[in-house]
Short mmCIF file of C-alpha atoms and ligand atoms in Angstrom, two decimals:
data_model
loop_
_atom_site.label_atom_id
_atom_site.label_comp_id
_atom_site.label_asym_id
_atom_site.label_seq_id
_atom_site.Cartn_x
_atom_site.Cartn_y
_atom_site.Cartn_z
CA MET I 1 -56.47 -32.43 -20.54
CA LYS I 2 -54.08 -31.83 -23.78
CA ILE I 3 -53.04 -28.21 -25.19
CA GLU I 4 -53.54 -28.31 -28.72
CA ARG I 5 -53.74 -25.60 -29.64
CA ILE I 6 -53.37 -21.23 -28.79
CA ASP I 7 -53.78 -17.75 -30.64
CA LEU I 8 -52.56 -15.10 -29.63
CA TYR I 9 -54.59 -11.72 -30.38
CA TYR I 10 -53.25 -7.56 -30.67
CA ILE I 11 -56.23 -5.90 -29.50
CA SER I 12 -56.27 -1.89 -29.49
CA MET I 13 -59.22 -0.55 -28.31
CA PRO I 14 -60.94 3.02 -27.65
CA LEU I 15 -61.86 3.89 -24.19
CA VAL I 16 -65.15 5.85 -23.96
CA SER I 17 -62.84 9.41 -22.03
CA PRO I 18 -59.14 9.86 -21.53
CA PHE I 19 -57.12 7.82 -18.82
CA GLY I 20 -54.04 9.76 -17.25
CA THR I 21 -51.59 8.68 -13.96
CA SER I 22 -48.56 9.87 -13.39
CA PHE I 23 -47.10 7.91 -15.92
CA GLY I 24 -49.41 9.45 -18.56
CA THR I 25 -53.13 9.92 -21.33
CA GLN I 26 -54.27 6.36 -22.32
CA LEU I 27 -56.66 7.53 -25.66
CA GLU I 28 -56.87 3.78 -26.88
CA ARG I 29 -55.79 0.58 -24.92
CA ASP I 30 -53.57 -1.92 -27.18
CA CYS I 31 -53.44 -5.40 -24.61
CA LEU I 32 -53.67 -9.00 -25.57
CA ILE I 33 -56.35 -11.97 -26.04
CA LEU I 34 -55.56 -15.28 -25.45
CA ALA I 35 -57.33 -18.52 -27.10
CA LEU I 36 -56.33 -21.59 -24.58
CA HIS I 37 -57.93 -24.16 -26.50
CA SER I 38 -58.54 -28.09 -24.61
CA GLU I 39 -60.73 -30.95 -25.90
CA GLY I 40 -63.64 -29.31 -27.47
CA LEU I 41 -62.58 -25.74 -24.74
CA THR I 42 -61.48 -23.29 -25.15
CA GLY I 43 -59.64 -21.75 -22.35
CA TRP I 44 -59.04 -17.57 -22.09
CA GLY I 45 -56.85 -14.51 -21.00
CA GLU I 46 -56.28 -10.86 -20.93
CA CYS I 47 -51.94 -9.85 -21.04
CA VAL I 48 -53.09 -6.66 -19.69
CA ALA I 49 -49.43 -4.90 -21.10
CA THR I 50 -50.41 -2.22 -22.33
CA ASN I 51 -48.40 0.35 -25.61
CA ASP I 52 -45.97 1.93 -23.19
CA PRO I 53 -44.40 0.87 -19.98
CA GLY I 54 -45.06 3.15 -18.37
CA TYR I 55 -46.79 0.56 -15.12
CA SER I 56 -44.39 -2.58 -16.06
CA TYR I 57 -41.69 -3.34 -17.80
CA GLU I 58 -44.03 -5.01 -20.18
CA THR I 59 -45.62 -3.94 -23.00
CA ALA I 60 -47.92 -5.51 -25.61
CA VAL I 61 -45.25 -5.70 -28.24
CA THR I 62 -42.68 -7.93 -25.28
CA ALA I 63 -45.49 -9.61 -24.29
CA TRP I 64 -45.86 -10.83 -27.91
CA HIS I 65 -42.07 -11.76 -28.35
CA ILE I 66 -42.21 -13.84 -24.78
CA LEU I 67 -45.26 -15.38 -25.44
CA SER I 68 -45.41 -16.06 -29.35
CA ASP I 69 -40.96 -17.04 -29.15
CA PHE I 70 -40.97 -19.02 -25.27
CA LEU I 71 -44.26 -19.42 -23.34
CA ILE I 72 -46.66 -21.07 -24.96
CA PRO I 73 -43.65 -23.20 -26.48
CA ALA I 74 -42.96 -24.08 -22.94
CA VAL I 75 -46.83 -25.64 -23.00
CA LEU I 76 -48.47 -27.08 -25.80
CA GLY I 77 -49.05 -29.87 -25.70
CA LYS I 78 -48.40 -30.33 -22.16
CA GLU I 79 -50.84 -32.27 -20.85
CA LEU I 80 -53.05 -29.35 -17.67
CA ASP I 81 -54.85 -32.23 -15.08
CA GLU I 82 -54.73 -28.43 -12.69
CA PRO I 83 -54.00 -24.66 -13.11
CA GLU I 84 -51.33 -24.71 -10.58
CA GLN I 85 -49.10 -26.96 -12.58
CA LEU I 86 -48.47 -24.12 -15.40
CA GLN I 87 -46.64 -21.59 -13.18
CA GLY I 88 -43.52 -24.59 -12.83
CA TRP I 89 -43.75 -25.07 -17.30
CA LEU I 90 -43.23 -21.18 -17.41
CA SER I 91 -40.12 -20.88 -14.57
CA LYS I 92 -37.33 -20.67 -17.08
CA VAL I 93 -38.65 -17.80 -17.82
CA ARG I 94 -37.13 -14.77 -15.42
CA GLY I 95 -40.19 -12.14 -15.24
CA HIS I 96 -42.81 -11.42 -17.76
CA PRO I 97 -45.87 -11.85 -14.64
CA LEU I 98 -48.11 -10.17 -17.34
CA ALA I 99 -46.99 -12.60 -20.42
CA LYS I 100 -47.59 -15.47 -17.57
CA ALA I 101 -50.98 -13.64 -16.38
CA ALA I 102 -52.89 -14.86 -19.49
CA LEU I 103 -51.61 -18.72 -20.26
CA ASP I 104 -52.37 -18.27 -16.08
CA GLN I 105 -56.25 -16.92 -17.20
CA ALA I 106 -57.04 -19.52 -19.36
CA ALA I 107 -55.28 -22.38 -18.05
CA TRP I 108 -58.17 -22.64 -14.66
CA ASP I 109 -60.40 -20.85 -16.65
CA VAL I 110 -60.82 -24.03 -19.88
CA THR I 111 -59.77 -26.53 -16.21
CA ALA I 112 -62.81 -24.79 -14.87
CA GLN I 113 -64.83 -24.92 -17.57
CA ARG I 114 -64.27 -29.51 -17.93
CA ASP I 115 -64.33 -29.15 -14.00
CA GLY I 116 -68.33 -27.91 -14.45
CA LEU I 117 -67.52 -25.66 -12.82
CA SER I 118 -67.72 -21.43 -12.43
CA PHE I 119 -63.49 -19.84 -12.73
CA ALA I 120 -65.03 -18.71 -8.99
CA GLN I 121 -65.44 -21.73 -7.78
CA LYS I 122 -62.54 -22.85 -8.67
CA LEU I 123 -60.45 -20.58 -7.19
CA ALA I 124 -63.01 -21.28 -4.20
CA GLN I 125 -62.41 -25.12 -3.44
CA PRO I 126 -60.06 -24.68 -0.32
CA TYR I 127 -62.22 -22.17 1.34
CA SER I 128 -64.69 -23.35 3.97
CA GLU I 129 -66.46 -20.35 2.65
CA ASP I 130 -68.41 -20.41 -0.94
CA PRO I 131 -67.42 -16.73 -3.52
CA ARG I 132 -70.14 -14.27 -3.64
CA GLU I 133 -72.41 -13.49 -5.75
CA ARG I 134 -71.75 -10.10 -6.23
CA VAL I 135 -68.33 -8.19 -5.51
CA LYS I 136 -68.14 -4.58 -4.53
CA VAL I 137 -66.88 -2.44 -6.60
CA GLY I 138 -64.95 1.00 -7.11
CA VAL I 139 -64.03 3.35 -10.05
CA SER I 140 -60.84 4.55 -10.84
CA ILE I 141 -60.30 8.80 -12.14
CA GLY I 142 -57.50 9.46 -14.10
CA THR I 143 -56.87 13.07 -13.15
CA GLN I 144 -58.43 15.22 -14.79
CA PRO I 145 -57.83 19.36 -15.94
CA SER I 146 -58.89 20.78 -14.00
CA ILE I 147 -60.02 20.24 -10.30
CA ALA I 148 -63.51 21.42 -10.98
CA GLN I 149 -64.23 19.13 -13.33
CA THR I 150 -62.19 15.83 -10.89
CA MET I 151 -65.63 16.99 -8.78
CA ASP I 152 -67.94 16.76 -11.93
CA VAL I 153 -66.69 13.15 -13.12
CA ILE I 154 -67.17 12.57 -8.85
CA ALA I 155 -70.35 13.18 -9.15
CA GLN I 156 -71.21 11.33 -12.76
CA HIS I 157 -69.82 7.90 -11.09
CA LEU I 158 -72.05 9.09 -7.77
CA ASP I 159 -75.05 9.00 -10.19
CA GLU I 160 -73.91 5.85 -11.61
CA GLY I 161 -73.83 4.24 -8.50
CA TYR I 162 -69.98 4.04 -7.92
CA GLY I 163 -70.23 4.24 -4.13
CA ARG I 164 -66.32 4.11 -3.55
CA ILE I 165 -63.94 6.74 -5.57
CA LYS I 166 -59.82 6.47 -6.36
CA LEU I 167 -58.31 9.71 -7.39
CA LYS I 168 -54.91 8.93 -9.61
CA ILE I 169 -52.12 12.42 -8.50
CA LYS I 170 -48.59 13.05 -9.14
CA PRO I 171 -47.08 15.76 -7.71
CA GLY I 172 -48.69 19.20 -8.53
CA TRP I 173 -51.89 17.37 -9.22
CA ASP I 174 -52.70 16.00 -4.91
CA ILE I 175 -53.21 18.13 -1.80
CA LYS I 176 -56.00 20.31 -3.26
CA MET I 177 -57.57 18.08 -5.23
CA ALA I 178 -57.59 15.20 -2.23
CA TRP I 179 -58.44 18.24 0.60
CA GLN I 180 -62.32 19.48 -2.46
CA ALA I 181 -62.82 15.43 -2.90
CA ARG I 182 -63.28 15.07 0.85
CA HIS I 183 -64.91 18.87 1.82
CA THR I 184 -66.64 18.62 -1.86
CA PHE I 185 -68.35 14.67 -1.05
CA PRO I 186 -67.59 14.22 2.76
CA ASP I 187 -69.78 10.40 3.08
CA VAL I 188 -68.02 9.57 -0.01
CA PRO I 189 -65.48 6.32 0.87
CA VAL I 190 -62.16 8.58 -1.50
CA MET I 191 -59.22 6.56 -1.91
CA LEU I 192 -56.28 7.71 -3.69
CA ASP I 193 -53.17 6.02 -6.05
CA ALA I 194 -49.51 7.94 -6.41
CA ASN I 195 -48.04 5.19 -9.07
CA SER I 196 -45.21 6.27 -7.92
CA ALA I 197 -44.38 9.67 -8.48
CA TYR I 198 -43.28 10.41 -4.45
CA THR I 199 -40.07 9.43 -2.78
CA LEU I 200 -39.62 9.03 1.68
CA ASP I 201 -38.86 13.88 0.86
CA ASP I 202 -42.55 14.38 0.24
CA ALA I 203 -44.03 12.52 3.47
CA ILE I 204 -45.05 15.98 4.85
CA ILE I 205 -47.51 15.67 1.54
CA PHE I 206 -49.21 12.38 3.02
CA GLN I 207 -48.95 14.01 7.19
CA SER I 208 -51.24 17.43 5.83
CA MET I 209 -54.04 14.44 4.42
CA ASP I 210 -53.98 13.16 7.89
CA GLU I 211 -56.81 14.98 8.77
CA LEU I 212 -59.23 13.81 4.83
CA ASP I 213 -59.86 10.20 6.79
CA LEU I 214 -59.35 8.67 3.07
CA LEU I 215 -59.61 5.13 3.11
CA MET I 216 -56.10 4.56 1.90
CA ILE I 217 -53.15 6.01 -0.31
CA GLU I 218 -52.30 3.27 -2.46
CA GLN I 219 -48.25 2.98 -4.00
CA PRO I 220 -46.75 6.28 -3.26
CA LEU I 221 -42.85 4.71 -3.45
CA GLY I 222 -40.71 3.31 -5.65
CA TYR I 223 -42.44 0.94 -7.72
CA GLU I 224 -39.77 -1.64 -7.24
CA ASP I 225 -40.12 0.07 -3.17
CA ILE I 226 -41.32 -1.41 -0.22
CA TYR I 227 -37.78 -0.58 1.91
CA ASP I 228 -38.58 2.57 2.08
CA HIS I 229 -43.25 2.21 2.02
CA SER I 230 -41.66 0.69 5.26
CA GLN I 231 -40.39 4.16 6.59
CA LEU I 232 -43.12 6.36 5.36
CA ARG I 233 -46.14 4.23 6.63
CA PRO I 234 -45.86 4.63 10.58
CA GLN I 235 -45.15 8.31 9.72
CA ILE I 236 -49.09 9.28 8.28
CA LYS I 237 -52.41 7.88 10.17
CA THR I 238 -53.82 6.57 6.33
CA PRO I 239 -53.96 3.20 6.23
CA LEU I 240 -50.67 2.57 3.44
CA CYS I 241 -52.01 0.15 0.52
CA LEU I 242 -48.75 -1.44 -2.01
CA ASP I 243 -49.55 -2.67 -5.88
CA GLU I 244 -46.95 -2.12 -8.19
CA SER I 245 -43.91 -3.39 -5.49
CA ILE I 246 -46.28 -6.36 -5.08
CA HIS I 247 -44.50 -9.04 -7.43
CA SER I 248 -45.17 -12.01 -6.49
CA ALA I 249 -46.19 -13.39 -2.34
CA GLU I 250 -43.29 -14.02 -1.93
CA HIS I 251 -42.93 -9.95 -1.96
CA ALA I 252 -46.17 -10.42 -0.34
CA ARG I 253 -44.04 -12.24 2.51
CA TYR I 254 -41.34 -8.84 2.28
CA ALA I 255 -43.65 -5.89 2.84
CA ILE I 256 -45.09 -7.68 5.96
CA ALA I 257 -41.79 -8.15 7.57
CA LEU I 258 -41.22 -4.99 7.00
CA GLN I 259 -44.70 -3.94 8.19
CA ALA I 260 -44.71 -1.60 4.82
CA CYS I 261 -48.40 -2.03 3.79
CA ASP I 262 -52.12 -2.27 5.44
CA ILE I 263 -53.07 -3.54 2.81
CA ILE I 264 -52.60 -4.95 -0.93
CA ASN I 265 -54.44 -4.82 -4.58
CA ILE I 266 -54.22 -7.43 -5.62
CA LYS I 267 -53.74 -7.62 -9.22
CA PRO I 268 -53.68 -11.29 -11.03
CA THR I 269 -52.20 -9.88 -13.76
CA ARG I 270 -49.56 -8.41 -11.43
CA VAL I 271 -48.11 -11.43 -9.80
CA SER I 272 -47.76 -14.34 -12.49
CA GLY I 273 -51.55 -14.74 -12.41
CA TRP I 274 -54.41 -16.67 -9.54
CA THR I 275 -52.31 -19.38 -8.68
CA GLU I 276 -49.74 -16.84 -7.08
CA ALA I 277 -52.75 -14.12 -6.19
CA ARG I 278 -53.89 -17.14 -3.91
CA LYS I 279 -50.65 -16.83 -2.02
CA ILE I 280 -50.72 -13.45 -2.22
CA HIS I 281 -55.11 -13.77 -0.75
CA ASP I 282 -54.13 -16.70 1.75
CA LEU I 283 -50.53 -14.61 2.65
CA GLY I 284 -52.44 -11.68 3.15
CA VAL I 285 -55.66 -13.53 5.87
CA ALA I 286 -52.62 -14.66 7.40
CA HIS I 287 -51.52 -11.40 8.90
CA GLY I 288 -54.53 -9.50 8.37
CA LEU I 289 -53.89 -7.42 6.03
CA GLY I 290 -56.89 -4.98 3.96
CA LEU I 291 -57.30 -6.43 0.83
CA TRP I 292 -58.77 -5.54 -2.67
CA VAL I 293 -58.59 -6.35 -6.44
CA GLY I 294 -57.18 -3.94 -8.96
CA GLY I 295 -57.94 -3.42 -12.40
CA MET I 296 -56.50 -2.43 -15.81
CA LEU I 297 -58.53 -1.67 -17.79
CA GLU I 298 -59.65 -4.85 -18.51
CA THR I 299 -61.80 -5.96 -21.18
CA GLY I 300 -64.65 -8.26 -20.47
CA VAL I 301 -62.34 -11.52 -20.83
CA GLY I 302 -60.27 -9.59 -17.89
CA ARG I 303 -63.61 -8.23 -15.94
CA ALA I 304 -64.44 -12.11 -15.25
CA ALA I 305 -61.29 -13.43 -14.69
CA GLN I 306 -61.38 -10.42 -11.66
CA LEU I 307 -64.72 -10.85 -10.43
CA ALA I 308 -63.91 -13.99 -9.45
CA MET I 309 -60.90 -13.52 -7.45
CA ALA I 310 -62.89 -10.26 -6.11
CA SER I 311 -65.07 -12.36 -4.42
CA LEU I 312 -62.14 -14.77 -2.04
CA PRO I 313 -63.77 -14.20 1.43
CA GLY I 314 -60.13 -12.52 2.58
CA ILE I 315 -60.75 -9.92 -0.08
CA SER I 316 -61.97 -6.92 2.41
CA LEU I 317 -62.04 -3.91 0.34
CA PRO I 318 -64.31 -2.51 -2.48
CA GLY I 319 -62.21 -3.14 -6.13
CA ASP I 320 -60.91 -1.37 -9.26
CA ILE I 321 -63.70 -3.93 -11.20
CA SER I 322 -66.14 -1.21 -12.89
CA ALA I 323 -68.94 -1.54 -15.35
CA THR I 324 -67.73 -2.49 -19.64
CA SER I 325 -69.83 0.99 -19.72
CA ARG I 326 -66.72 3.40 -17.84
CA TYR I 327 -64.75 2.24 -20.37
CA TYR I 328 -65.33 0.40 -23.89
CA ALA I 329 -68.28 1.78 -25.92
CA LYS I 330 -68.80 -2.08 -27.47
CA ASP I 331 -66.31 -4.56 -25.67
CA ILE I 332 -65.35 -8.21 -27.01
CA ALA I 333 -67.89 -9.96 -24.29
CA THR I 334 -70.68 -10.06 -23.08
CA PRO I 335 -71.06 -6.43 -20.49
CA PHE I 336 -70.80 -6.44 -16.84
CA TYR I 337 -73.08 -3.89 -15.59
CA LEU I 338 -73.09 -1.94 -11.85
CA ASN I 339 -75.82 -3.49 -9.52
CA LYS I 340 -76.34 0.59 -7.99
CA GLU I 341 -78.27 -0.05 -4.66
CA ASP I 342 -74.82 -1.47 -3.24
CA SER I 343 -72.59 -1.17 -5.90
CA THR I 344 -72.20 -4.60 -6.44
CA ILE I 345 -71.11 -6.85 -10.02
CA THR I 346 -73.03 -10.36 -9.72
CA VAL I 347 -70.14 -12.93 -10.36
CA PRO I 348 -70.33 -15.04 -13.45
CA THR I 349 -72.30 -18.43 -12.62
CA GLY I 350 -71.21 -19.26 -16.22
CA PRO I 351 -68.65 -22.64 -16.62
CA GLY I 352 -65.26 -20.96 -16.40
CA LEU I 353 -65.64 -16.81 -16.96
CA GLY I 354 -69.13 -17.69 -17.65
CA ILE I 355 -68.49 -14.71 -20.56
CA GLU I 356 -69.56 -14.98 -23.77
CA ILE I 357 -66.68 -13.49 -26.45
CA ASP I 358 -68.17 -12.34 -29.34
CA MET I 359 -65.47 -13.01 -32.26
CA ALA I 360 -66.80 -10.43 -34.38
CA ARG I 361 -65.77 -7.72 -31.86
CA LEU I 362 -62.60 -9.28 -31.34
CA LYS I 363 -62.32 -9.85 -34.97
CA GLU I 364 -62.62 -5.66 -35.18
CA VAL I 365 -60.33 -4.56 -32.25
CA THR I 366 -57.36 -7.19 -33.60
CA LEU I 367 -54.24 -5.95 -35.56
CA LYS I 368 -52.60 -9.25 -35.25
CA GLN I 369 -53.22 -12.30 -34.81
CA GLU I 370 -50.87 -15.63 -34.88
CA SER I 371 -51.82 -19.77 -34.52
CA PHE I 372 -49.52 -21.74 -32.24
CA ALA I 373 -50.09 -25.98 -32.76
O1 OSB N 1 -52.63 1.10 -10.65
O2 OSB N 1 -54.57 0.65 -10.17
C1 OSB N 1 -53.67 1.46 -11.26
C2 OSB N 1 -54.99 1.48 -14.62
C3 OSB N 1 -53.73 1.54 -14.90
C4 OSB N 1 -52.84 0.87 -14.43
C5 OSB N 1 -52.38 0.41 -13.30
C6 OSB N 1 -53.52 1.01 -12.43
C7 OSB N 1 -55.16 1.70 -13.83
C8 OSB N 1 -56.02 1.41 -12.65
C9 OSB N 1 -57.45 1.07 -12.49
O3 OSB N 1 -55.93 2.71 -11.33
C10 OSB N 1 -58.23 0.39 -12.88
C11 OSB N 1 -59.27 -0.21 -13.50
O4 OSB N 1 -60.26 1.01 -13.38
O5 OSB N 1 -59.19 -1.07 -14.05
MG1 MG N 2 -52.20 1.07 -8.01
#
């Protein structure tokens, strides 16, 4: 499939409510949407780099620069047979995994469409098991103005049908809030995400949460750290999950060698895309790690590809893949709904991502558009 043309959209969408983390609070979300055209088909990708470099060094603006000046020129005109070829063409660019992942997603989508397969079916081809039809999901809840309000927000999401709650923590907003959540909702699976807000000296904070029977604590320490996590892990009972510091299958291998984590949050977008994410999936399965699929407030374009990843057989824990209405009143693609009875979302079965793009809505939220041919 010759890569004939790529369209890049810089979009900004209002969030239904502010999303607060240890690195800041977001009221609207910027990201890039990419359309890859080949032989009458269009593959879509979402670059989750956003307004600020709080989660990752990449922003929507740096990703625009890296994509338009380096990554897109490296792939335009190339013959794409299988999506696994793509990373080789991008390898002269160091880092910038979020920018690379947008192209990677579009390459998986367009080749899956050509093959008459869903994104999930194409990803699952090496495995003997079929991809799951529905995947378990939970909801990620940002920091709130008070503990009482946090309990209200949890109750509201439980009422909507979410069966797993993730709470963002930061220094000063941790033990009391987690204790209250555990005692208000004793039977609900609860996990915490620190987004790198602590150091090893804070081990006592995590030890004091040992008795809360938390599902896991996600990325308590440095955003590039693996070693200190390996030092913290034997000091606490709560399973330890890495997010930010795993950028590739190599990093996953280091984390496994150092016994730095029990669980990996696989965000394909954080590791340059689905080809690399699948390698991490396979390593995690081989070493008995817990695995789940994280999110970055994706639109339906990104959500569809997260769902495909979460449908793979080794994914063992609920993903951060909430329904469209969790973040957006009006999305740019077919909305996803929660199956209330089992806290799942149904994986699309149509060719590729299996979603319709609402082009009128996409244009409405686009701040800048450019085509490369
Ligand atoms: O650390 O998992 C994270 C959102 C933005 C940046 C980082 C993270 C998150 C989330 C939300 O936790 C996940 C989602 O619902 O998409
Ligand atoms: Mg996280």
